[in-house]
């Protein structure tokens, strides 16, 4: 069975919902960070399929998207020899732990989650899972006693909730969970929609022209970037408040090239938006085209199933131990 390098002591965990193909925002905000961190941390990365069903899904598409996301993780550079990659719903202890945590989470605290307020306001017929989803996320994190949770800023509030839940549980029942920290990089904090740069780039965005998907045709990606909303100033300067469109494109460049904001501003001083957009499109399509090449090699390979089968055993063992400990602490029958 796979084991982590003994010298590595700190651990991380993150997940992405398989509700369609991942966006450039998911890639920069979560996956790229995991790739960067995988040599230094014990890394757990999973497909959050039980989170995806908090919004109605077409079963056949969901099934396809789950496997596709595993292949995308690998294609993006998540190394299966360094990370434990697994599918959330294959480990029933996440839901078991979540229930015990739900019974220790105040209703009022969950009502304050901004993502819930936002999503429920868009659809009056939402289901209970949409409300309790952050507790399942806390269960995902707390089951593994990880140190850091690499996420985009939109998930920060949920990681904070996980910390609160853990602290309260530890206080009430005795030391049970490690308290994790959100890990958020500066440049990838929040990639914005290309058409509406005041909104985050999201699969559920109303105008799909503002969203770049990792499996989009490269010409389509180029077109989306070339028609990104900017402003009338013709000045390439980082100023998210007054120039959200240009600042978003700068952010994308910083995240993908590792260059500093000032360097990009200097390189494009006096140049027009068309030139800058061409440069951004080139950076994005170069990165995405190599991911796509790897993806189409991996998607039908049987090694994918082998990796998942091996890893699920490891994660079930860890999460089961945590669940049993929680049961004991709470006085449930063991
Ligand atoms: P999800 O699937 O909405 O997003 C996956 C990851 O991508 C980040 N992200 C972004 N980052 C920058 N710019 C954007 N426009 C952008 N859009 C999304 C998200 O912050 C996230 O890191 N609940 C989670 C999945 C999850 C999870 C967990 C994450 C379930 N359990 C435990 C960490 C730990 C979600 O819906 O992410």
CSV table of C-alpha atoms and ligand atoms in Angstrom, one decimal:
chain,number,residue,atom,x,y,z
A,1,UNK,CA,0.0,0.0,0.0
A,2,UNK,CA,1.2,3.5,-0.9
A,3,UNK,CA,2.9,5.5,2.0
A,4,UNK,CA,3.9,9.1,2.2
A,5,UNK,CA,7.6,10.0,2.5
A,6,UNK,CA,8.4,9.8,6.2
A,7,UNK,CA,10.3,13.2,6.1
A,8,UNK,CA,7.1,15.0,5.1
A,9,UNK,CA,5.1,15.9,8.2
A,10,UNK,CA,2.5,18.5,7.2
A,11,UNK,CA,-0.5,17.6,5.2
A,12,UNK,CA,-3.1,19.3,2.9
A,13,UNK,CA,-6.5,18.4,1.5
A,14,UNK,CA,-8.7,19.8,-1.1
A,15,UNK,CA,-11.6,18.9,-3.4
A,16,UNK,CA,-13.3,20.1,-6.5
A,17,UNK,CA,-16.9,19.4,-7.5
A,18,UNK,CA,-17.4,17.3,-10.7
A,19,UNK,CA,-20.3,19.5,-11.8
A,20,UNK,CA,-19.0,19.9,-15.3
A,21,UNK,CA,-15.5,20.5,-16.7
A,22,UNK,CA,-13.3,22.6,-14.4
A,23,UNK,CA,-12.7,26.2,-15.1
A,24,UNK,CA,-9.5,28.3,-15.3
A,25,UNK,CA,-10.6,29.6,-11.8
A,26,UNK,CA,-10.6,26.0,-10.3
A,27,UNK,CA,-7.3,25.3,-12.0
A,28,UNK,CA,-5.6,28.4,-10.7
A,29,UNK,CA,-7.4,28.7,-7.3
A,30,UNK,CA,-7.0,25.0,-6.2
A,31,UNK,CA,-5.3,22.6,-8.6
A,32,UNK,CA,-2.2,24.5,-9.5
A,33,UNK,CA,-1.6,25.1,-5.8
A,34,UNK,CA,-1.8,21.4,-5.1
A,35,UNK,CA,0.7,20.7,-7.8
A,36,UNK,CA,3.0,23.3,-6.3
A,37,UNK,CA,2.6,21.9,-2.8
A,38,UNK,CA,2.8,18.1,-3.6
A,39,UNK,CA,6.5,17.7,-2.9
A,40,UNK,CA,6.3,19.3,0.5
A,41,UNK,CA,3.1,18.0,2.0
A,42,UNK,CA,1.1,14.8,2.4
A,43,UNK,CA,-1.6,15.6,0.0
A,44,UNK,CA,-5.2,14.4,-0.2
A,45,UNK,CA,-7.2,15.5,-3.2
A,46,UNK,CA,-10.6,14.3,-4.0
A,47,UNK,CA,-13.6,14.5,-6.3
A,48,UNK,CA,-16.3,16.2,-4.3
A,49,UNK,CA,-19.2,14.3,-6.0
A,50,UNK,CA,-21.4,14.4,-2.9
A,51,UNK,CA,-21.1,18.2,-2.9
A,52,UNK,CA,-22.1,18.3,-6.6
A,53,UNK,CA,-25.5,16.7,-5.9
A,54,UNK,CA,-26.5,19.5,-3.6
A,55,UNK,CA,-27.7,21.0,-6.9
A,56,UNK,CA,-29.7,18.6,-9.2
A,57,UNK,CA,-27.5,16.8,-11.6
A,58,UNK,CA,-28.1,14.6,-14.6
A,59,UNK,CA,-26.9,11.1,-13.4
A,60,UNK,CA,-25.2,10.1,-16.7
A,61,UNK,CA,-23.3,13.4,-17.0
A,62,UNK,CA,-22.3,13.4,-13.4
A,63,UNK,CA,-20.9,9.9,-13.7
A,64,UNK,CA,-18.9,10.9,-16.8
A,65,UNK,CA,-17.7,14.1,-15.1
A,66,UNK,CA,-16.4,12.3,-12.1
A,67,UNK,CA,-14.0,10.1,-14.1
A,68,UNK,CA,-13.1,13.1,-16.3
A,69,UNK,CA,-12.1,15.1,-13.2
A,70,UNK,CA,-9.7,12.4,-12.0
A,71,UNK,CA,-8.1,12.4,-15.4
A,72,UNK,CA,-7.9,16.2,-15.4
A,73,UNK,CA,-6.2,16.2,-12.0
A,74,UNK,CA,-3.5,13.9,-13.4
A,75,UNK,CA,-3.3,15.9,-16.6
A,76,UNK,CA,-2.9,19.1,-14.6
A,77,UNK,CA,0.2,17.6,-12.9
A,78,UNK,CA,-1.2,16.1,-9.7
A,79,UNK,CA,1.1,13.1,-9.3
A,80,UNK,CA,-0.6,9.9,-8.2
A,81,UNK,CA,2.6,8.8,-6.5
A,82,UNK,CA,2.7,11.9,-4.3
A,83,UNK,CA,-1.0,12.4,-3.7
A,84,UNK,CA,-3.9,10.3,-2.4
A,85,UNK,CA,-6.5,11.0,-5.1
A,86,UNK,CA,-10.0,9.6,-4.3
A,87,UNK,CA,-13.7,9.9,-4.9
A,88,UNK,CA,-15.6,11.3,-1.9
A,89,UNK,CA,-18.7,9.1,-2.3
A,90,UNK,CA,-16.6,6.0,-2.3
A,91,UNK,CA,-15.7,6.7,1.3
A,92,UNK,CA,-19.0,6.6,3.3
A,93,UNK,CA,-17.3,7.8,6.5
A,94,UNK,CA,-17.4,11.4,5.2
A,95,UNK,CA,-21.2,11.4,5.4
A,96,UNK,CA,-21.1,9.5,8.7
A,97,UNK,CA,-18.8,12.1,10.2
A,98,UNK,CA,-20.8,14.9,8.7
A,99,UNK,CA,-23.9,13.7,10.5
A,100,UNK,CA,-22.2,13.8,13.9
A,101,UNK,CA,-20.9,17.2,13.1
A,102,UNK,CA,-24.3,18.5,11.9
A,103,UNK,CA,-25.6,17.6,15.4
A,104,UNK,CA,-23.0,19.9,16.8
A,105,UNK,CA,-23.4,22.9,14.4
A,106,UNK,CA,-25.8,25.7,15.2
A,107,UNK,CA,-28.4,26.4,12.6
A,108,UNK,CA,-27.6,30.2,12.9
A,109,UNK,CA,-24.0,29.6,12.0
A,110,UNK,CA,-24.9,27.8,8.8
A,111,UNK,CA,-27.5,30.5,7.9
A,112,UNK,CA,-24.7,33.0,7.7
A,113,UNK,CA,-22.8,31.2,4.9
A,114,UNK,CA,-22.6,33.6,2.0
A,115,UNK,CA,-22.5,30.9,-0.6
A,116,UNK,CA,-25.7,29.4,0.7
A,117,UNK,CA,-27.4,32.8,0.7
A,118,UNK,CA,-26.2,33.4,-2.8
A,119,UNK,CA,-27.2,30.0,-4.3
A,120,UNK,CA,-30.5,29.7,-2.4
A,121,UNK,CA,-31.6,33.2,-3.5
A,122,UNK,CA,-31.2,32.1,-7.2
A,123,UNK,CA,-33.4,29.1,-6.8
A,124,UNK,CA,-36.3,29.0,-4.3
A,125,UNK,CA,-36.7,25.2,-4.7
A,126,UNK,CA,-33.4,24.3,-3.2
A,127,UNK,CA,-32.8,21.1,-1.2
A,128,UNK,CA,-31.6,20.7,2.4
A,129,UNK,CA,-28.2,19.5,1.3
A,130,UNK,CA,-27.4,22.9,-0.1
A,131,UNK,CA,-27.8,24.3,3.5
A,132,UNK,CA,-25.8,21.5,5.3
A,133,UNK,CA,-23.1,21.3,2.6
A,134,UNK,CA,-20.5,23.3,4.6
A,135,UNK,CA,-20.7,20.7,7.4
A,136,UNK,CA,-19.9,17.9,4.9
A,137,UNK,CA,-16.9,20.0,3.8
A,138,UNK,CA,-15.9,20.3,7.4
A,139,UNK,CA,-16.1,16.5,7.7
A,140,UNK,CA,-13.9,16.1,4.6
A,141,UNK,CA,-11.2,18.3,6.1
A,142,UNK,CA,-11.4,17.2,9.8
A,143,UNK,CA,-11.4,13.4,9.0
A,144,UNK,CA,-7.7,13.7,7.9
A,145,UNK,CA,-6.3,16.0,10.6
A,146,UNK,CA,-4.7,18.1,7.8
A,147,UNK,CA,-2.7,21.3,8.5
A,148,UNK,CA,-3.8,23.3,5.4
A,149,UNK,CA,-6.7,23.5,3.0
A,150,UNK,CA,-5.6,25.1,-0.4
A,151,UNK,CA,-8.7,26.8,-1.8
A,152,UNK,CA,-9.8,30.0,-3.6
A,153,UNK,CA,-11.1,32.8,-1.4
A,154,UNK,CA,-14.8,31.9,-2.1
A,155,UNK,CA,-14.2,28.8,0.1
A,156,UNK,CA,-12.5,30.6,2.9
A,157,UNK,CA,-15.6,31.1,5.0
A,158,UNK,CA,-16.3,27.3,4.8
A,159,UNK,CA,-12.8,26.5,6.0
A,160,UNK,CA,-13.4,29.0,8.9
A,161,UNK,CA,-16.6,27.2,9.7
A,162,UNK,CA,-14.7,23.9,9.8
A,163,UNK,CA,-12.3,25.4,12.3
A,164,UNK,CA,-15.1,26.6,14.5
A,165,UNK,CA,-16.8,23.3,14.4
A,166,UNK,CA,-13.5,21.5,15.3
A,167,UNK,CA,-12.7,23.9,18.1
A,168,UNK,CA,-16.2,23.6,19.6
A,169,UNK,CA,-16.1,19.8,19.3
A,170,UNK,CA,-12.7,19.6,21.0
A,171,UNK,CA,-13.9,21.8,23.8
A,172,UNK,CA,-17.0,19.8,24.4
A,173,UNK,CA,-15.8,16.3,24.0
A,174,UNK,CA,-12.0,16.5,24.4
A,175,UNK,CA,-9.2,16.7,21.8
A,176,UNK,CA,-10.5,15.1,18.6
A,177,UNK,CA,-9.5,17.2,15.6
A,178,UNK,CA,-6.5,19.2,14.4
A,179,UNK,CA,-7.4,22.8,13.6
A,180,UNK,CA,-6.7,23.4,9.9
A,181,UNK,CA,-5.8,26.7,8.1
A,182,UNK,CA,-7.1,27.8,4.7
A,183,UNK,CA,-4.2,28.2,2.3
A,184,UNK,CA,-4.9,30.9,-0.3
A,185,UNK,CA,-2.3,32.2,-2.8
A,186,UNK,CA,-2.3,35.9,-3.6
A,187,UNK,CA,-2.6,35.9,-7.4
A,188,UNK,CA,-5.1,33.0,-7.7
A,189,UNK,CA,-7.3,34.2,-4.9
A,190,UNK,CA,-10.3,34.8,-7.2
A,191,UNK,CA,-10.3,34.6,-11.0
A,192,UNK,CA,-13.2,36.7,-12.2
A,193,UNK,CA,-15.6,36.2,-15.1
A,194,UNK,CA,-14.2,37.6,-18.3
A,195,UNK,CA,-17.5,39.3,-19.3
A,196,UNK,CA,-18.6,40.4,-15.8
A,197,UNK,CA,-15.3,40.9,-14.0
A,198,UNK,CA,-17.1,41.9,-10.8
A,199,UNK,CA,-18.3,38.2,-10.4
A,200,UNK,CA,-16.1,35.1,-9.9
A,201,UNK,CA,-15.5,32.8,-12.8
A,202,UNK,CA,-18.0,30.0,-12.2
A,203,UNK,CA,-19.4,27.0,-14.0
A,204,UNK,CA,-22.9,28.4,-13.2
A,205,UNK,CA,-22.3,31.7,-14.7
A,206,UNK,CA,-25.2,33.0,-16.9
A,207,UNK,CA,-22.9,34.1,-19.7
A,208,UNK,CA,-20.6,31.2,-20.7
A,209,UNK,CA,-18.4,33.5,-22.8
A,210,UNK,CA,-17.0,34.8,-19.5
A,211,UNK,CA,-15.9,31.3,-18.4
A,212,UNK,CA,-12.8,29.4,-19.6
A,213,UNK,CA,-13.1,25.6,-19.3
A,214,UNK,CA,-10.0,23.5,-19.3
A,215,UNK,CA,-11.3,21.4,-22.2
A,216,UNK,CA,-12.5,24.3,-24.3
A,217,UNK,CA,-11.2,24.4,-27.9
A,218,UNK,CA,-8.1,26.5,-27.9
A,219,UNK,CA,-9.6,28.9,-30.5
A,220,UNK,CA,-12.6,29.3,-28.3
A,221,UNK,CA,-10.4,30.2,-25.4
A,222,UNK,CA,-8.5,32.7,-27.5
A,223,UNK,CA,-11.8,34.3,-28.6
A,224,UNK,CA,-13.1,34.5,-25.0
A,225,UNK,CA,-10.0,36.3,-23.9
A,226,UNK,CA,-9.9,38.7,-26.9
A,227,UNK,CA,-13.4,39.8,-26.1
A,228,UNK,CA,-12.9,40.1,-22.3
A,229,UNK,CA,-14.5,43.2,-20.8
A,230,UNK,CA,-11.9,45.9,-20.1
A,231,UNK,CA,-12.4,49.7,-19.7
A,232,UNK,CA,-11.9,52.8,-21.9
A,233,UNK,CA,-8.6,54.0,-20.3
A,234,UNK,CA,-6.1,52.0,-22.4
A,235,UNK,CA,-3.7,51.6,-19.5
A,236,UNK,CA,-2.4,48.2,-18.3
A,237,UNK,CA,-2.4,48.8,-14.5
A,238,UNK,CA,-3.5,46.6,-11.6
A,239,UNK,CA,-6.4,48.3,-9.9
A,240,UNK,CA,-9.2,45.7,-9.1
A,241,UNK,CA,-11.6,48.4,-7.9
A,242,UNK,CA,-11.5,50.7,-10.9
A,243,UNK,CA,-10.2,48.3,-13.6
A,244,UNK,CA,-11.5,44.9,-12.7
A,245,UNK,CA,-11.2,43.4,-16.2
A,246,UNK,CA,-7.6,44.3,-16.8
A,247,UNK,CA,-6.7,43.4,-13.2
A,248,UNK,CA,-8.2,40.0,-13.7
A,249,UNK,CA,-6.2,39.4,-16.8
A,250,UNK,CA,-3.1,40.5,-14.9
A,251,UNK,CA,-3.9,38.1,-12.1
A,252,UNK,CA,-4.2,35.3,-14.6
A,253,UNK,CA,-0.8,36.1,-16.0
A,254,UNK,CA,0.8,36.3,-12.6
A,255,UNK,CA,-0.7,33.0,-11.6
A,256,UNK,CA,0.4,31.2,-14.8
A,257,UNK,CA,3.8,32.7,-15.3
A,258,UNK,CA,5.0,33.5,-11.8
A,259,UNK,CA,5.8,37.1,-12.9
A,260,UNK,CA,5.2,40.0,-10.6
A,261,UNK,CA,2.3,42.5,-11.3
A,262,UNK,CA,4.9,45.4,-11.7
A,263,UNK,CA,6.8,43.4,-14.2
A,264,UNK,CA,3.7,42.9,-16.4
A,265,UNK,CA,2.7,46.6,-16.0
A,266,UNK,CA,6.3,47.6,-17.1
A,267,UNK,CA,6.3,45.2,-20.1
A,268,UNK,CA,3.0,46.6,-21.3
A,269,UNK,CA,3.5,50.2,-20.6
A,270,UNK,CA,2.3,52.2,-23.6
A,271,UNK,CA,0.9,49.1,-25.4
A,272,UNK,CA,-2.8,48.7,-26.2
A,273,UNK,CA,-5.4,46.2,-24.8
A,274,UNK,CA,-5.4,44.1,-28.0
A,275,UNK,CA,-1.7,43.4,-27.6
A,276,UNK,CA,-2.0,42.6,-23.9
A,277,UNK,CA,-5.0,40.3,-24.6
A,278,UNK,CA,-3.1,38.4,-27.3
A,279,UNK,CA,-0.2,37.9,-24.8
A,280,UNK,CA,-2.7,36.6,-22.1
A,281,UNK,CA,-4.4,34.3,-24.7
A,282,UNK,CA,-1.1,32.9,-25.6
A,283,UNK,CA,-0.1,32.1,-22.0
A,284,UNK,CA,-3.4,30.5,-21.2
A,285,UNK,CA,-3.7,28.4,-24.4
A,286,UNK,CA,-0.1,27.2,-24.1
A,287,UNK,CA,-0.7,26.0,-20.5
A,288,UNK,CA,-4.1,24.5,-21.4
A,289,UNK,CA,-3.0,22.8,-24.6
A,290,UNK,CA,-0.4,20.7,-22.7
A,291,UNK,CA,-3.1,19.7,-20.1
A,292,UNK,CA,-5.5,18.7,-22.9
A,293,UNK,CA,-2.9,16.5,-24.6
A,294,UNK,CA,-2.2,14.6,-21.4
A,295,UNK,CA,-5.9,14.4,-20.6
A,296,UNK,CA,-6.8,12.6,-23.8
A,297,UNK,CA,-4.0,10.1,-23.2
A,298,UNK,CA,-5.2,9.4,-19.6
A,299,UNK,CA,-9.0,9.4,-19.8
A,300,UNK,CA,-9.3,5.8,-21.2
A,301,UNK,CA,-6.4,4.3,-19.3
A,302,UNK,CA,-7.1,1.5,-16.8
A,303,UNK,CA,-4.4,3.0,-14.5
A,304,UNK,CA,-7.0,5.5,-13.4
A,305,UNK,CA,-9.1,2.7,-11.8
A,306,UNK,CA,-6.1,1.1,-10.2
A,307,UNK,CA,-5.1,4.4,-8.5
A,308,UNK,CA,-8.7,5.0,-7.3
A,309,UNK,CA,-9.1,1.5,-5.9
A,310,UNK,CA,-5.8,1.6,-4.0
A,311,UNK,CA,-6.4,5.0,-2.6
A,312,UNK,CA,-10.0,4.5,-1.4
A,313,UNK,CA,-8.8,1.8,1.0
A,314,UNK,CA,-6.3,4.2,2.6
A,315,UNK,CA,-8.8,7.0,3.0
A,316,UNK,CA,-11.5,4.7,4.4
A,317,UNK,CA,-9.2,3.5,7.1
A,318,UNK,CA,-8.3,7.0,8.2
A,319,UNK,CA,-11.8,8.4,8.1
A,320,UNK,CA,-13.2,5.3,9.8
A,321,UNK,CA,-10.8,5.7,12.7
A,322,UNK,CA,-11.9,9.3,13.1
A,323,UNK,CA,-15.6,8.3,13.0
A,324,UNK,CA,-15.1,5.6,15.6
A,325,UNK,CA,-13.2,8.1,17.9
A,326,UNK,CA,-16.1,10.6,17.5
A,327,UNK,CA,-18.7,8.0,18.3
A,328,UNK,CA,-16.8,7.1,21.5
A,329,UNK,CA,-16.4,10.7,22.5
A,330,UNK,CA,-20.1,11.4,21.9
A,331,UNK,CA,-21.3,8.3,23.9
A,332,UNK,CA,-22.6,6.4,20.9
A,333,UNK,CA,-22.5,2.6,21.0
A,334,UNK,CA,-19.3,1.2,19.6
B,1,LIG,P1,-15.6,24.2,-6.2
B,1,LIG,O1,-15.8,22.9,-6.9
B,1,LIG,O2,-16.7,25.2,-6.3
B,1,LIG,O3,-14.2,24.8,-6.5
B,1,LIG,C1,-13.0,24.1,-6.5
B,1,LIG,C2,-11.9,25.0,-6.0
B,1,LIG,O4,-11.7,26.0,-7.0
B,1,LIG,C3,-11.7,27.3,-6.3
B,1,LIG,N1,-12.3,28.2,-7.3
B,1,LIG,C4,-11.7,29.4,-7.6
B,1,LIG,N2,-10.5,29.9,-7.4
B,1,LIG,C5,-10.2,31.1,-7.9
B,1,LIG,N3,-11.0,31.7,-8.8
B,1,LIG,C6,-12.3,31.2,-9.1
B,1,LIG,N4,-13.1,31.9,-9.9
B,1,LIG,C7,-12.7,30.0,-8.5
B,1,LIG,N5,-13.8,29.2,-8.6
B,1,LIG,C8,-13.6,28.1,-7.8
B,1,LIG,C9,-12.5,27.1,-5.1
B,1,LIG,O5,-12.2,28.0,-4.1
B,1,LIG,C10,-12.1,25.7,-4.7
B,1,LIG,O6,-10.9,25.7,-4.0
B,1,LIG,N6,-16.9,23.0,-1.5
B,1,LIG,C11,-15.8,23.0,-2.5
B,1,LIG,C12,-15.3,21.6,-2.7
B,1,LIG,C13,-14.9,20.9,-1.4
B,1,LIG,C14,-13.7,21.2,-0.7
B,1,LIG,C15,-13.8,20.3,0.5
B,1,LIG,C16,-12.6,22.0,-0.8
B,1,LIG,C17,-15.6,20.0,-0.8
B,1,LIG,N7,-15.0,19.6,0.4
B,1,LIG,C18,-12.8,20.2,1.4
B,1,LIG,C19,-11.6,21.9,0.2
B,1,LIG,C20,-11.7,21.1,1.3
B,1,LIG,C21,-16.3,23.5,-3.8
B,1,LIG,O7,-17.5,23.6,-4.0
B,1,LIG,O8,-15.3,23.9,-4.6
